[in-house]
XYZ file of C-alpha atoms in Angstrom:
555
model
C 72.536 106.358 114.796
C 71.857 103.476 116.774
C 75.621 101.826 117.972
C 76.727 98.611 116.762
C 80.555 98.081 118.132
C 82.182 95.064 115.727
C 85.203 95.740 116.814
C 87.150 97.850 119.462
C 87.220 101.955 118.853
C 85.034 102.605 116.307
C 81.195 102.004 115.762
C 79.178 100.655 113.092
C 75.930 102.176 112.433
C 72.326 101.495 111.190
C 71.657 103.990 108.561
C 67.879 105.551 109.394
C 68.106 109.275 109.749
C 65.512 108.534 112.392
C 68.139 106.978 114.277
C 70.706 109.118 112.889
C 69.669 111.936 114.580
C 69.901 110.444 118.119
C 74.024 110.162 116.848
C 76.068 107.560 116.926
C 76.584 106.353 120.304
C 73.084 106.998 121.830
C 69.328 107.128 121.188
C 66.831 104.580 120.192
C 65.800 103.285 117.098
C 62.363 105.513 116.185
C 58.854 105.822 116.535
C 56.422 103.705 115.248
C 52.941 103.307 115.003
C 50.154 100.291 114.897
C 48.418 97.840 117.033
C 50.831 94.809 119.133
C 49.262 91.821 118.803
C 50.115 88.497 117.264
C 52.702 87.293 119.795
C 54.901 89.849 120.664
C 54.730 92.542 122.954
C 57.343 94.477 125.573
C 57.718 96.170 128.506
C 60.479 97.976 130.429
C 62.698 100.937 129.321
C 64.878 99.317 127.122
C 64.099 95.908 127.700
C 62.345 93.291 126.550
C 59.949 91.356 124.420
C 58.472 88.457 124.993
C 56.250 86.148 122.538
C 53.694 83.550 123.067
C 54.676 81.665 119.949
C 51.544 82.168 118.583
C 51.258 83.229 115.014
C 48.547 85.325 113.256
C 45.856 83.837 111.347
C 46.845 83.835 107.649
C 44.069 86.063 105.902
C 43.300 87.863 102.324
C 42.484 91.036 101.587
C 43.750 94.493 100.910
C 46.279 95.580 102.425
C 45.230 98.711 104.259
C 48.675 100.540 104.096
C 49.488 100.029 100.590
C 47.902 103.364 99.482
C 50.423 105.114 101.939
C 53.396 103.516 100.210
C 54.317 106.461 97.759
C 57.636 104.397 96.786
C 55.532 101.744 95.328
C 53.545 104.064 93.481
C 53.765 107.651 93.625
C 50.161 109.214 92.427
C 51.313 112.437 94.789
C 49.987 111.138 97.955
C 52.960 112.265 100.380
C 53.065 116.004 98.349
C 55.716 114.520 96.268
C 55.828 114.515 92.379
C 53.839 111.204 90.516
C 55.643 108.896 89.412
C 58.739 109.071 91.494
C 58.964 105.956 92.238
C 60.011 102.134 92.206
C 57.669 101.485 89.493
C 57.294 97.951 91.513
C 53.615 97.993 90.702
C 54.256 97.833 87.181
C 56.601 95.135 87.559
C 53.972 93.233 89.798
C 51.822 93.237 86.824
C 54.233 91.608 84.537
C 54.065 88.976 87.060
C 57.554 89.534 89.179
C 56.652 89.359 93.090
C 60.280 87.662 93.852
C 58.832 84.346 94.034
C 61.172 81.582 94.399
C 64.050 84.264 95.406
C 65.453 84.301 98.890
C 66.704 87.670 100.298
C 68.569 87.962 103.527
C 68.434 90.834 106.525
C 71.298 91.089 108.284
C 71.196 93.071 110.886
C 70.079 93.917 114.672
C 67.164 91.383 114.857
C 63.871 90.400 112.701
C 60.544 90.158 114.230
C 59.707 86.833 111.740
C 56.558 86.605 113.791
C 55.136 89.731 112.843
C 51.526 89.508 110.846
C 53.197 91.100 107.425
C 56.315 88.936 107.278
C 55.973 85.313 109.057
C 54.570 83.817 105.716
C 57.426 84.799 103.592
C 59.981 83.429 106.324
C 57.696 80.642 107.267
C 58.710 79.985 102.989
C 62.200 79.780 104.455
C 61.764 77.779 107.386
C 62.861 74.463 105.848
C 65.959 75.292 104.941
C 67.152 77.071 108.050
C 67.542 80.457 107.173
C 68.291 82.251 109.978
C 70.525 82.024 112.741
C 70.607 83.758 116.212
C 73.828 85.388 117.002
C 72.847 87.018 120.513
C 75.825 85.955 122.889
C 73.632 82.782 125.054
C 70.901 82.055 122.515
C 70.258 78.233 122.309
C 70.652 76.739 119.105
C 67.541 76.965 116.388
C 66.183 79.889 117.674
C 64.912 82.497 115.657
C 66.583 86.019 115.905
C 63.636 87.905 117.187
C 64.110 91.646 119.052
C 65.221 91.462 122.098
C 65.415 95.022 123.398
C 63.210 97.149 122.716
C 65.622 99.511 120.309
C 66.184 96.490 118.181
C 63.928 97.525 115.705
C 65.763 98.411 112.924
C 65.810 95.115 111.296
C 62.161 94.394 111.304
C 61.599 97.831 109.126
C 64.196 96.592 106.971
C 62.756 93.386 106.460
C 58.803 94.817 105.751
C 60.309 96.886 102.954
C 61.500 93.978 100.939
C 59.203 91.544 101.900
C 56.326 92.130 103.393
C 53.220 89.445 102.440
C 50.607 91.698 99.752
C 46.777 90.863 99.308
C 46.747 89.423 103.138
C 44.632 92.338 104.863
C 47.565 93.414 107.248
C 49.717 96.761 106.404
C 51.222 97.232 103.404
C 53.330 95.443 100.801
C 57.353 94.961 100.236
C 58.577 95.535 97.106
C 59.225 91.702 96.536
C 56.053 90.290 98.197
C 56.718 87.243 97.646
C 60.125 86.674 98.225
C 61.304 83.848 100.834
C 62.776 86.416 103.989
C 66.064 85.241 105.678
C 66.981 86.324 109.208
C 70.683 87.174 110.629
C 71.214 89.338 113.295
C 75.005 89.989 113.765
C 74.763 93.280 114.550
C 71.868 92.895 118.071
C 73.026 93.540 121.450
C 76.132 92.139 122.753
C 76.947 90.344 119.179
C 78.816 92.727 116.472
C 82.241 90.974 116.236
C 83.440 90.719 113.194
C 83.638 87.523 112.709
C 79.330 87.414 112.966
C 79.269 89.709 110.224
C 81.479 87.785 108.001
C 79.826 84.728 109.132
C 76.602 86.164 108.147
C 77.570 87.324 104.662
C 78.072 84.088 103.510
C 75.428 81.653 105.418
C 73.772 79.468 103.716
C 74.866 81.107 100.403
C 73.762 78.303 97.926
C 70.399 79.001 98.426
C 70.394 82.809 99.691
C 70.830 85.283 96.878
C 70.201 88.605 98.069
C 71.827 89.951 101.336
C 70.262 93.214 102.361
C 72.890 95.184 105.014
C 71.308 98.741 105.843
C 74.340 99.493 108.381
C 77.494 101.050 108.032
C 80.581 103.261 109.340
C 79.717 106.107 110.946
C 78.737 109.472 108.658
C 81.306 111.634 110.363
C 83.976 112.022 107.337
C 86.476 110.042 108.768
C 88.180 107.534 106.573
C 86.661 104.122 108.036
C 88.070 100.890 106.321
C 86.334 97.561 106.183
C 87.705 94.513 108.135
C 89.617 91.832 106.511
C 87.058 89.235 107.237
C 84.558 91.559 105.647
C 86.378 91.882 102.437
C 86.876 87.829 102.593
C 83.294 87.202 102.913
C 82.211 89.835 100.199
C 85.117 88.035 97.894
C 83.833 84.906 98.785
C 80.410 85.400 98.488
C 80.710 86.981 94.840
C 82.871 83.655 93.315
C 81.380 80.939 95.521
C 77.660 82.107 96.618
C 74.415 80.662 94.379
C 76.861 78.118 93.065
C 79.194 80.224 91.323
C 76.865 83.047 90.116
C 77.694 85.042 93.023
C 75.510 86.284 96.046
C 74.572 89.884 95.930
C 75.501 92.238 98.227
C 73.364 95.484 98.933
C 74.904 98.433 101.352
C 73.698 101.933 101.658
C 76.017 104.985 100.546
C 75.552 106.689 103.801
C 73.529 109.924 105.346
C 76.460 111.904 105.722
C 75.905 114.544 103.485
C 75.548 116.837 106.114
C 76.120 117.702 110.085
C 72.720 117.458 111.091
C 73.238 117.702 114.631
C 75.240 121.606 115.214
C 73.257 123.970 113.125
C 76.941 125.940 113.117
C 78.135 123.179 110.782
C 75.056 122.502 108.526
C 76.505 119.903 105.513
C 79.827 120.991 106.873
C 80.934 116.892 106.492
C 80.121 116.788 103.142
C 80.953 113.351 103.306
C 81.634 110.728 100.237
C 80.390 107.461 99.560
C 83.911 106.573 98.796
C 85.026 107.035 102.152
C 82.975 103.917 103.695
C 85.456 101.398 103.729
C 82.824 98.641 103.292
C 80.878 100.208 100.332
C 83.788 100.893 98.106
C 84.220 97.228 96.438
C 83.367 95.791 93.173
C 81.299 93.306 94.750
C 78.967 95.465 96.345
C 75.912 97.595 95.370
C 76.349 101.054 96.976
C 72.590 102.512 97.008
C 72.244 106.011 97.541
C 68.628 107.852 98.632
C 66.019 109.796 96.848
C 62.987 111.635 97.701
C 59.351 111.462 96.941
C 60.099 114.071 94.074
C 63.536 112.169 93.124
C 65.860 114.717 93.986
C 68.856 113.770 96.778
C 67.614 114.642 100.714
C 69.586 116.623 102.907
C 71.772 113.710 104.446
C 72.377 112.293 100.822
C 76.301 111.510 100.017
C 77.606 111.521 96.635
C 80.064 109.219 95.377
C 81.549 107.430 92.108
C 81.090 104.726 93.928
C 77.144 104.900 94.013
C 75.208 102.684 91.612
C 71.883 103.681 91.844
C 68.789 104.973 94.439
C 66.180 103.764 95.939
C 63.324 105.916 97.456
C 63.427 107.181 100.753
C 62.802 110.217 103.283
C 63.419 113.711 103.442
C 62.599 116.118 105.979
C 58.706 115.639 105.100
C 57.707 112.451 104.750
C 59.086 109.127 105.565
C 58.750 105.219 103.972
C 55.693 103.268 105.765
C 56.856 99.520 106.821
C 56.981 97.125 109.411
C 58.097 97.763 113.134
C 57.897 95.471 116.069
C 55.209 94.794 118.349
C 53.296 93.984 115.530
C 53.410 97.335 114.723
C 53.633 99.694 111.276
C 55.677 103.070 111.460
C 55.361 105.744 108.338
C 58.833 107.771 109.221
C 61.400 105.210 108.307
C 63.996 107.231 106.916
C 67.426 107.059 105.259
C 69.605 105.258 103.520
C 68.913 102.161 105.743
C 65.438 102.865 103.430
C 66.681 102.625 100.207
C 68.930 100.292 100.394
C 66.219 97.415 100.804
C 64.067 98.905 98.158
C 66.782 97.811 95.600
C 67.030 94.289 97.395
C 64.161 94.004 96.794
C 64.342 95.079 93.194
C 66.683 92.467 92.963
C 64.581 89.886 94.191
C 62.186 90.567 91.096
C 65.068 90.407 88.615
C 66.392 87.280 90.176
C 62.840 86.059 89.414
C 62.674 86.778 86.180
C 66.024 85.002 85.089
C 67.760 83.522 88.278
C 70.944 82.508 86.268
C 72.037 86.141 86.470
C 75.480 86.534 88.137
C 76.005 89.469 90.452
C 77.744 91.215 87.760
C 74.626 90.858 85.235
C 73.002 92.268 88.085
C 74.669 95.293 88.601
C 74.661 95.975 84.763
C 71.216 95.580 84.100
C 70.888 97.700 87.230
C 72.959 100.501 85.776
C 71.453 100.507 82.368
C 67.529 100.424 83.484
C 67.836 102.911 86.332
C 65.690 106.195 85.593
C 67.475 109.204 85.524
C 65.646 111.605 88.197
C 66.155 114.706 89.050
C 66.810 115.269 85.284
C 67.476 119.111 85.873
C 70.349 118.519 88.060
C 73.464 119.786 86.345
C 75.426 116.778 87.891
C 74.754 114.607 84.838
C 76.601 113.337 82.262
C 76.511 110.514 79.447
C 79.222 107.998 79.475
C 78.891 105.683 76.172
C 74.939 105.294 76.458
C 75.053 105.484 80.037
C 73.827 108.768 82.100
C 75.654 109.609 85.605
C 75.453 111.830 87.998
C 77.277 111.661 91.174
C 74.145 112.193 93.669
C 72.390 109.474 92.208
C 74.737 106.930 90.522
C 73.237 105.557 87.491
C 69.655 106.898 88.405
C 66.992 105.706 90.746
C 66.422 101.846 90.410
C 62.944 100.756 88.088
C 61.946 97.473 89.093
C 59.683 96.926 85.799
C 62.479 97.707 83.259
C 65.009 95.864 85.521
C 62.719 92.778 85.294
C 62.025 93.054 81.615
C 65.591 93.842 80.904
C 66.447 90.649 83.388
C 64.416 88.218 81.225
C 66.189 89.119 77.880
C 69.710 89.302 79.315
C 72.535 87.513 77.794
C 75.434 86.711 80.805
C 78.533 88.127 80.645
C 79.659 85.224 83.745
C 80.580 85.627 87.017
C 83.843 86.034 88.945
C 86.077 83.670 86.679
C 84.929 85.409 83.239
C 86.068 88.832 85.278
C 88.919 90.360 83.260
C 91.645 92.665 84.856
C 94.604 95.221 83.973
C 96.769 96.207 86.756
C 97.495 96.867 89.346
C 99.852 99.817 87.631
C 101.721 101.384 90.091
C 103.245 104.816 90.863
C 105.423 105.806 94.148
C 107.377 103.965 96.527
C 110.205 106.080 95.723
C 110.151 105.713 91.694
C 109.781 108.927 89.536
C 108.469 111.680 90.791
C 107.218 110.741 93.857
C 106.827 111.398 96.684
C 105.102 114.957 95.485
C 104.074 117.906 97.104
C 100.653 118.478 96.809
C 99.351 121.938 95.338
C 97.064 124.277 97.273
C 94.336 125.983 95.707
C 90.860 127.195 96.576
C 89.661 127.570 93.319
C 87.069 125.016 92.316
C 88.499 122.386 90.196
C 91.884 123.250 90.392
C 94.125 120.432 88.803
C 96.962 120.784 91.194
C 99.385 117.600 91.159
C 98.784 115.484 88.564
C 100.052 111.704 87.682
C 99.852 109.392 84.835
C 99.883 105.799 83.786
C 99.820 103.821 80.887
C 97.436 101.582 80.715
C 97.432 101.236 76.714
C 98.152 97.369 76.532
C 94.657 97.178 78.567
C 92.474 95.025 76.528
C 89.322 96.198 78.090
C 86.897 96.837 75.689
C 84.156 97.545 78.391
C 85.291 98.476 82.321
C 82.504 97.404 85.082
C 84.791 98.520 88.462
C 87.524 100.996 88.774
C 89.855 100.728 91.942
C 92.280 103.305 92.917
C 94.804 102.764 95.745
C 96.191 106.232 97.483
C 98.845 107.099 99.717
C 99.340 110.571 101.502
C 100.824 112.156 103.971
C 98.941 115.429 105.427
C 98.180 117.098 108.717
C 94.214 117.126 107.548
C 93.387 114.655 104.900
C 90.023 116.507 104.764
C 91.660 118.979 102.995
C 92.458 117.138 100.105
C 90.435 116.554 96.646
C 91.225 113.971 94.821
C 89.998 113.067 90.881
C 90.562 110.094 88.383
C 90.705 111.266 84.767
C 89.985 108.228 82.158
C 91.752 108.218 78.801
C 88.353 109.709 77.336
C 87.916 112.784 79.870
C 85.553 110.997 82.346
C 85.908 112.111 85.521
C 85.753 110.421 88.981
C 86.125 112.586 92.106
C 86.826 110.123 94.565
C 87.005 112.857 97.459
C 86.573 116.287 98.167
C 86.867 118.928 101.217
C 84.863 118.017 104.186
C 85.349 118.531 108.111
C 85.864 115.238 110.114
C 84.431 114.050 113.497
C 82.859 117.378 114.687
C 81.927 115.801 117.729
C 85.406 116.875 118.970
C 87.386 120.033 118.005
C 86.590 120.491 114.049
C 89.940 121.310 113.624
C 91.646 118.273 115.113
C 93.591 115.428 112.945
C 90.269 113.360 113.363
C 90.166 112.670 109.705
C 92.354 109.389 109.116
C 95.307 109.075 107.177
C 95.704 108.308 103.293
C 97.431 104.690 103.885
C 96.348 102.315 100.292
C 93.068 103.540 100.489
C 90.819 102.001 98.087
C 88.812 104.809 96.236
C 86.329 102.484 93.995
C 83.962 103.713 91.164
C 81.701 102.674 88.439
C 81.567 105.789 86.787
C 83.392 104.634 83.618
C 81.298 101.546 83.528
C 81.188 100.459 79.701
C 84.020 102.734 78.941
C 87.082 101.262 76.996
C 90.367 101.198 79.256
C 93.162 101.306 77.104
C 94.851 104.970 77.130
C 96.381 107.408 79.864
C 94.584 107.630 82.658
C 95.220 110.911 85.415
C 95.091 111.028 89.492
C 94.683 114.488 90.421
C 95.492 116.049 93.601
C 94.999 119.434 95.155
C 95.348 120.833 98.592
C 91.425 122.532 98.712
C 92.627 124.558 102.038
C 95.609 126.561 101.593
C 97.470 127.344 105.060
C 100.292 126.336 106.342
C 100.014 122.827 106.238
C 102.027 121.247 103.602
C 101.092 117.255 102.329
C 103.030 115.208 100.330
C 101.351 112.811 97.876
C 103.236 109.399 98.126
C 102.134 106.687 95.887
C 99.042 105.518 93.972
C 98.037 102.384 92.253
C 95.251 101.822 89.570
C 93.496 98.642 89.167
C 90.356 97.935 86.140
C 87.987 94.959 86.103
C 85.397 94.246 83.240
C 85.403 92.444 79.766
């Protein structure tokens, strides 16, 4: 992964596999192909680009790379399964291309002068939809790449809003959406304040904030900063005139530990361990390949809403890259996330009055059940869910059609809450010794809360805050069970930080850790909720469960 350093001691990483393989803390930004021109060029091993300031001419004609973009329309061109795609072309045929919707790419840098991006960026310029966070940048300068490894944001932008029918490159999922560009992850920036500022910048006009970055996928608990939490909460409450900003984030690439053949898949990372994506205001996105199946790097999680197409070990995503070029190897949940951002842009064109809650509900209801033979699928109150895939692969045509006729449930002010129901802090049976068992699905220690007075008839999001002491918290398996018997696996046995001692206490401590779940969407809340905790690695380590609390949101 390419390292981003928002605070001392922990890296924030772009989630593309071509970068991921280089490790967080080193490496470049993947390969590129295509020409140079349109006013950009580079020199030196790691620095720097120079731009002529001359934009390429506007053209019309067939996009030469469109046929390679299986994620838009899969006819088996990459060896995949026909039909395993976003159904974006079907949405275009309905008249939805993202017109009038602004999407911000929050990333390292964006080549806004690229021949396949500049027209959609130019449509945002009058409102000043860009900001350059690079230290020393002159006011009003665009957030262009400067170092040669700052190619990530340009590839993300192309997936969302590369212009169609301009005889250049391919097309984005929302090829007429307006592009906004923010670079708080550029070299030398990366402060918590910059990230928080970008997530709220121009929030009246900007509808969607795409964030193809997250915590390192190393099994370690990575909490979000308070400034990030405040930005998300402020955005969903006040963005778009109270309808709420839409925040799209990757679920992560930590399903397997790819760099060490002795520990293949040892991490067993869960997306709920990333404090950036276990929040009610964040859409967590997983990845599926050209056959509709989870790639080797995919993380499961009860907080995952939907998936977007991305790479496997054989094929990647065709999109833009720097120096006016193109690439066919973009990968990971970095690529899946902008797929969903593009779908949301189509939805908001179909119905600009959708709130952030409406968007989440529509994505869940319209998603297509991919990999139908996988044993993880279950049905809850009319919705199919799988911890690998959330509610399934995003379906652009179905989502736009549903958005067009949707009756809003309201925004943040209309959201109802039950709880928090608090257990522990010296009350009742706590602290509880955590039983040890290597038996799959062992119940372990069980504690319950009574939510019988909760009047929510349709849950939208569940949060569990959990505190325990254990010398290796990666041994713990934690599961929430609803009154109706629906289960959310919040954490499973894993290894942590294998760059060091695989048996060191590197997992982090569960101290009021917030787990999120969408698994219970549309379920009525009333009744007894259980939390089950087991130590899945029987040994001499004795863990103690100190407290937990449950909060339910819905309508």
